[in-house]
């Protein structure tokens, strides 16, 4: 059916637009004849919000509204624009707009950004394939088999996340009006707002088509970039949908089932969904090393062994290394399955570039050698030079962090006067008398005291947290200075810098105790304290603190409401409440899991029970992370992704490093290898087990042989198991075959048409020659 509706002209008290809506309804019913619950019509529902800062003048707001309208964006809600009497507010106030678009423009944008979705075919053995969306074949993309009906719109085409992605893409493509760069002396009036809304009905579609066909090539700076750089706008983000959010939380809280990954993807996008998928994968895989470590721990207690002389503990380290390699490898396989299912498996660099261009990217304008259009360009050689300078700065900062850790080791008594006496006349490189004497008996940080020994640990934790916060800002500044073109490149640069710094803070003391001091008892004490305290901190901050914050704050996003109709929530200022929420960053959640992975894998021979404790912590964190994502943070703009990015490289690095670290603990830090090769070790005057001088080379050779065997075995295992599952490869081959079939069919039709034309032409010529012969 075709429905045409005309609304009244806009007034100051209402935000109304003149719309001509062409709707094709697809009716589907559940059992019992009840209609399905679907997303509200896109033209009537705000999808994204845009908040102006008090710096934005009235003319700026009017100019932005007009630019948005020309770009096909509809303003359906506003807060702070009118007073209670329906008049324009003349004073400087915070204005928040609720933005959306029409279904037709939404489908056009899906074609432009090459959105991949399941498409039905006419072949019985290939019911669906992953195809780029086309509005001409929109019926083939209507999703029939879906887990939740309310995740899709009334046509069954787009999910809530896809809506937000498409509208955000449209906004980022709007060029900045030149008027924003000059001075203005106009004031915002009701007629200006009404005129902007009237233009949507008459010219928005045509302006949008011109814009996306690059007819406005002189406009090189996007509207969003100018608004952010000029500090006119501080928030652009999707709007929460309470009923979907409540259902996802309810399904996540279930103990016996996995997190609803498909629902999370349909609401938050692939970027967030991959994080929760990885968390769930890691938690499942931790069961094996967790149970193994628990069994070894119980046997060790039963036999009266210690971590120093247990002959079973080394096998935990070796098996944990193999487990870590396989865990990462099978995650890549699962990642490929999810990426294909979510339409991002074939996501190319061009697709990422078209959607992930960074707003702060700087460069000179040049003619593109590919498209021939003007584009912003920055030489890769300049960026590589800046990355090298950033690496040098990072190394200097790591050296400073190393000094802080050495001082902490002196304050904790790990480096003491006894170590200096062992060196004799030579100066111990890490011994600082001023700080070390504070940890001696009777000192402020007496290492033998039950409570004084915790003071340097607390002090170090405070300093490390402050250092990490400062360095995170510096890492962001350095990445900005490197001038990456894409958001993905910028984030990867920040992640690499921060991972190096935070991993250094977490592991440097442990590696010192393992490699330099060769004291497995101190290593285990430090490891148990660091791991358990970090786990308790995570559980408290992720589980307890959010509820405390929630208890003392007002529900900002309407979680108590069952109806997500924005008209019913207009009086409560829900747009402003959502804009006031904090921005969510996945880095903190990822880095916590990465550091935990390092504790479990790198030092498995010193603390086998770590994996078992990590299972419970991860089980809680999956649920609390989604809870705080829904209650305490703004909804993130969906990000198209086919993996977890730089985090996967960090996980692989930790996994391969685990072979060396566990063998060092096995052979040199403890007496574990002595249980198998007793003739190679002696006991020194301090009662510690040390290798014989004549056997040091043999022990080193044994360690190297074991290490190389483990690495070679792991590499062979990885090569034996393909990173892409057979099911995904078959689906990709089906897609290629289907495209070849269509191309062949099109060629045959062209040949037949040309043949018919040639035959017809020859017949005409023959008749013409016969006519001439008869004459």
Coordinates of C-alpha atoms in Angstrom, one line a residue, residues 36-325:
X36 CA 5.3 -8.9 15.4
X37 CA 7.0 -6.2 17.6
X38 CA 9.4 -4.3 15.4
X39 CA 11.4 -1.1 15.6
X40 CA 9.5 2.2 15.3
X41 CA 9.3 3.8 11.9
X42 CA 12.6 5.4 11.2
X43 CA 11.1 8.7 10.0
X44 CA 9.4 9.2 13.3
X45 CA 12.0 7.9 15.7
X46 CA 15.2 9.8 16.6
X47 CA 18.2 7.5 15.9
X48 CA 21.1 9.7 16.8
X49 CA 21.4 12.7 19.1
X50 CA 23.5 15.8 18.5
X51 CA 24.3 18.1 21.4
X52 CA 25.5 21.7 20.9
X53 CA 27.8 23.4 23.4
X54 CA 26.9 26.8 24.9
X55 CA 29.5 28.2 22.5
X56 CA 27.2 27.5 19.5
X57 CA 25.3 30.6 18.7
X58 CA 21.7 30.7 17.3
X59 CA 22.9 31.2 13.8
X60 CA 25.3 28.2 14.1
X61 CA 22.4 26.0 15.2
X62 CA 20.2 27.3 12.3
X63 CA 23.0 26.7 9.8
X64 CA 23.6 23.2 11.1
X65 CA 20.0 22.3 10.9
X66 CA 19.8 23.6 7.3
X67 CA 23.0 21.6 6.4
X68 CA 21.6 18.5 8.0
X69 CA 18.3 18.9 6.1
X70 CA 20.2 19.3 2.8
X71 CA 22.0 16.1 3.7
X72 CA 18.7 14.2 4.2
X73 CA 18.7 14.3 8.0
X74 CA 15.4 15.0 9.8
X75 CA 15.3 16.7 13.2
X76 CA 12.3 15.0 14.9
X77 CA 13.1 15.9 18.5
X78 CA 14.8 18.8 20.3
X79 CA 15.5 19.9 23.8
X80 CA 16.7 23.3 24.9
X81 CA 15.7 25.0 21.6
X82 CA 12.3 26.3 22.8
X83 CA 11.0 27.6 26.1
X84 CA 7.8 26.5 27.8
X85 CA 5.8 29.0 25.8
X86 CA 7.1 27.5 22.5
X87 CA 9.4 30.4 21.7
X88 CA 13.0 30.3 20.6
X89 CA 15.4 30.6 23.6
X90 CA 17.5 33.6 23.0
X91 CA 20.1 33.0 25.7
X92 CA 22.9 30.5 25.4
X93 CA 21.6 27.1 26.5
X94 CA 22.5 23.5 25.7
X95 CA 20.5 22.3 22.7
X96 CA 20.1 18.6 21.9
X97 CA 18.6 17.5 18.6
X98 CA 17.2 14.0 17.9
X99 CA 18.1 13.1 14.3
X100 CA 16.9 10.5 11.8
X101 CA 16.2 10.2 8.1
X102 CA 13.7 8.5 5.8
X103 CA 13.6 4.8 4.9
X104 CA 14.4 5.6 1.2
X105 CA 17.5 7.5 2.0
X106 CA 18.5 4.9 4.6
X107 CA 18.4 2.3 1.8
X108 CA 20.4 4.5 -0.5
X109 CA 23.1 5.0 2.1
X110 CA 23.3 1.2 2.6
X111 CA 24.1 0.9 -1.1
X112 CA 26.7 3.6 -0.9
X113 CA 28.7 2.2 2.1
X114 CA 28.3 -1.3 0.6
X115 CA 26.5 -2.8 3.6
X116 CA 26.7 -6.6 3.3
X117 CA 23.6 -8.6 4.4
X118 CA 22.1 -12.0 3.8
X119 CA 20.3 -12.2 0.4
X120 CA 17.9 -14.9 -0.7
X121 CA 18.5 -16.7 -4.0
X122 CA 16.3 -18.9 -6.3
X123 CA 18.6 -21.9 -5.9
X124 CA 17.5 -24.7 -3.6
X125 CA 21.0 -25.6 -2.5
X126 CA 22.1 -22.0 -1.9
X127 CA 19.1 -20.4 0.0
X128 CA 21.1 -17.3 1.0
X129 CA 24.4 -15.7 0.3
X130 CA 26.1 -12.6 1.7
X131 CA 25.6 -9.7 -0.8
X132 CA 26.0 -6.0 -0.8
X133 CA 22.6 -4.3 -0.2
X134 CA 20.7 -3.1 -3.3
X135 CA 17.4 -1.2 -3.1
X136 CA 16.4 -2.7 -6.4
X137 CA 16.4 -6.2 -4.9
X138 CA 15.3 -5.1 -1.4
X139 CA 12.8 -8.0 -1.2
X140 CA 15.7 -10.5 -1.3
X141 CA 17.3 -8.8 1.8
X142 CA 14.3 -8.9 4.0
X143 CA 15.2 -11.0 7.0
X144 CA 12.7 -13.8 7.7
X145 CA 14.6 -16.1 10.0
X146 CA 15.7 -13.8 12.9
X147 CA 16.2 -14.5 16.5
X148 CA 14.3 -11.4 17.8
X149 CA 11.7 -9.5 15.8
X150 CA 12.1 -6.2 17.6
X151 CA 15.8 -6.0 16.5
X152 CA 14.6 -5.2 13.0
X153 CA 12.5 -2.5 11.4
X154 CA 9.0 -2.9 10.1
X155 CA 10.4 -4.0 6.7
X156 CA 12.8 -6.6 8.1
X157 CA 15.7 -4.9 6.4
X158 CA 17.9 -3.1 9.0
X159 CA 18.7 -3.7 12.7
X160 CA 18.9 -0.9 15.3
X161 CA 22.7 -0.9 15.0
X162 CA 22.6 -0.7 11.2
X163 CA 20.2 2.2 11.4
X164 CA 22.6 4.1 13.7
X165 CA 25.5 3.2 11.4
X166 CA 23.8 4.5 8.3
X167 CA 22.5 7.7 9.8
X168 CA 26.0 8.4 11.3
X169 CA 27.5 7.8 7.9
X170 CA 25.1 10.2 6.3
X171 CA 25.9 12.9 8.8
X172 CA 29.7 12.4 8.4
X173 CA 29.3 12.8 4.6
X174 CA 27.6 16.2 4.9
X175 CA 30.0 19.0 3.8
X176 CA 30.5 22.0 6.1
X177 CA 28.8 25.2 4.9
X178 CA 31.2 28.0 4.2
X179 CA 29.1 30.3 6.3
X180 CA 30.3 28.5 9.5
X181 CA 33.8 29.9 8.8
X182 CA 32.7 33.5 8.8
X183 CA 31.2 35.9 11.3
X184 CA 27.4 36.2 11.5
X185 CA 25.2 38.8 13.1
X186 CA 21.9 37.0 12.5
X187 CA 19.6 35.4 15.2
X188 CA 17.7 32.2 15.1
X189 CA 14.0 32.7 14.4
X190 CA 11.0 30.4 14.2
X191 CA 10.7 31.1 10.5
X192 CA 14.3 30.0 9.9
X193 CA 13.7 26.7 11.6
X194 CA 10.4 26.2 9.8
X195 CA 12.1 27.1 6.5
X196 CA 14.8 24.5 7.2
X197 CA 12.1 21.8 7.8
X198 CA 10.2 22.8 4.7
X199 CA 13.3 22.3 2.6
X200 CA 13.4 18.7 3.6
X201 CA 10.1 17.9 1.8
X202 CA 11.1 19.7 -1.4
X203 CA 14.9 19.3 -1.8
X204 CA 16.4 16.9 0.8
X205 CA 16.3 13.9 -1.5
X206 CA 17.8 15.7 -4.5
X207 CA 20.4 17.5 -2.3
X208 CA 21.3 14.1 -0.7
X209 CA 21.8 12.5 -4.1
X210 CA 24.0 15.3 -5.3
X211 CA 26.0 15.2 -2.2
X212 CA 26.6 11.4 -2.3
X213 CA 27.4 11.6 -6.0
X214 CA 30.2 14.0 -5.2
X215 CA 28.7 17.0 -7.0
X216 CA 29.8 19.2 -4.0
X217 CA 33.5 18.5 -4.6
X218 CA 34.5 22.0 -3.5
X219 CA 33.5 21.1 0.1
X220 CA 36.4 19.2 1.4
X221 CA 35.7 19.4 5.1
X222 CA 32.8 17.6 6.7
X223 CA 30.3 19.3 8.9
X224 CA 31.1 17.0 11.9
X225 CA 34.8 17.9 11.6
X226 CA 34.1 21.6 11.7
X227 CA 31.7 21.3 14.5
X228 CA 34.1 19.3 16.7
X229 CA 37.1 21.5 15.9
X230 CA 35.2 24.7 16.6
X231 CA 33.8 23.2 19.8
X232 CA 30.2 23.8 18.7
X233 CA 29.2 20.1 19.2
X234 CA 30.6 17.7 21.8
X235 CA 28.3 14.7 21.5
X236 CA 27.0 12.8 18.5
X237 CA 25.9 9.3 19.4
X238 CA 23.0 6.8 18.9
X239 CA 20.0 6.8 21.2
X240 CA 19.3 3.8 23.5
X241 CA 16.2 1.7 22.9
X242 CA 15.1 0.6 26.4
X243 CA 13.0 -2.4 25.5
X244 CA 15.8 -4.0 23.5
X245 CA 18.4 -3.1 26.1
X246 CA 16.3 -4.7 28.9
X247 CA 15.9 -7.9 26.8
X248 CA 19.6 -8.2 26.1
X249 CA 20.4 -7.7 29.8
X250 CA 17.9 -10.3 30.8
X251 CA 19.3 -12.9 28.4
X252 CA 22.9 -12.1 29.5
X253 CA 22.1 -12.6 33.2
X254 CA 21.1 -16.2 32.5
X255 CA 23.7 -18.5 34.1
X256 CA 23.2 -21.6 31.8
X257 CA 23.3 -19.8 28.5
X258 CA 25.9 -17.9 26.5
X259 CA 25.6 -14.1 26.0
X260 CA 23.2 -13.2 23.2
X261 CA 25.9 -12.3 20.7
X262 CA 23.5 -11.8 17.8
X263 CA 21.3 -9.5 19.8
X264 CA 24.3 -7.6 21.0
X265 CA 25.6 -7.2 17.4
X266 CA 22.1 -6.1 16.2
X267 CA 22.0 -3.4 18.9
X268 CA 25.6 -2.3 19.6
X269 CA 27.3 -3.3 16.4
X270 CA 30.1 -5.7 15.5
X271 CA 32.8 -3.9 17.5
X272 CA 31.1 -4.5 20.8
X273 CA 29.8 -7.9 19.9
X274 CA 33.4 -9.2 19.1
X275 CA 34.5 -8.1 22.6
X276 CA 31.8 -10.1 24.3
X277 CA 32.3 -13.1 21.9
X278 CA 36.0 -13.1 22.8
X279 CA 35.2 -12.9 26.5
X280 CA 32.9 -15.8 26.3
X281 CA 35.4 -17.8 24.2
X282 CA 38.2 -17.1 26.7
X283 CA 36.0 -18.1 29.6
X284 CA 35.1 -21.4 28.0
X285 CA 38.7 -22.2 27.2
X286 CA 39.9 -21.3 30.7
X287 CA 38.0 -24.3 32.0
X288 CA 40.7 -26.8 31.0
X289 CA 43.8 -25.1 32.4
X290 CA 41.7 -24.0 35.4
X291 CA 40.7 -27.6 36.3
X292 CA 44.3 -28.8 35.6
X293 CA 45.8 -26.2 37.9
X294 CA 43.2 -27.0 40.6
X295 CA 44.1 -30.7 40.4
X296 CA 47.8 -30.0 40.6
X297 CA 47.3 -27.6 43.5
X298 CA 45.3 -30.3 45.4
X299 CA 47.9 -33.0 44.7
X300 CA 50.7 -30.7 45.8
X301 CA 48.9 -29.9 49.1
X302 CA 48.2 -33.6 49.6
X303 CA 51.8 -34.6 49.0
X304 CA 53.2 -31.7 51.0
X305 CA 55.1 -30.3 48.1
X306 CA 55.8 -26.6 47.5
X307 CA 55.8 -24.7 44.3
X308 CA 59.6 -24.9 44.4
X309 CA 60.0 -28.6 44.4
X310 CA 56.7 -29.9 42.8
X311 CA 57.5 -32.2 39.9
X312 CA 54.0 -31.8 38.4
X313 CA 53.9 -28.0 38.2
X314 CA 56.3 -27.8 35.2
X315 CA 53.8 -29.7 33.1
X316 CA 51.2 -27.1 33.9
X317 CA 53.4 -24.4 32.4
X318 CA 54.1 -26.5 29.2
X319 CA 50.4 -27.5 28.8
X320 CA 49.4 -23.8 29.4
X321 CA 51.6 -22.7 26.6
X322 CA 50.1 -25.2 24.2
X323 CA 46.7 -24.2 25.4
X324 CA 47.3 -20.5 24.8
X325 CA 48.4 -21.0 21.2

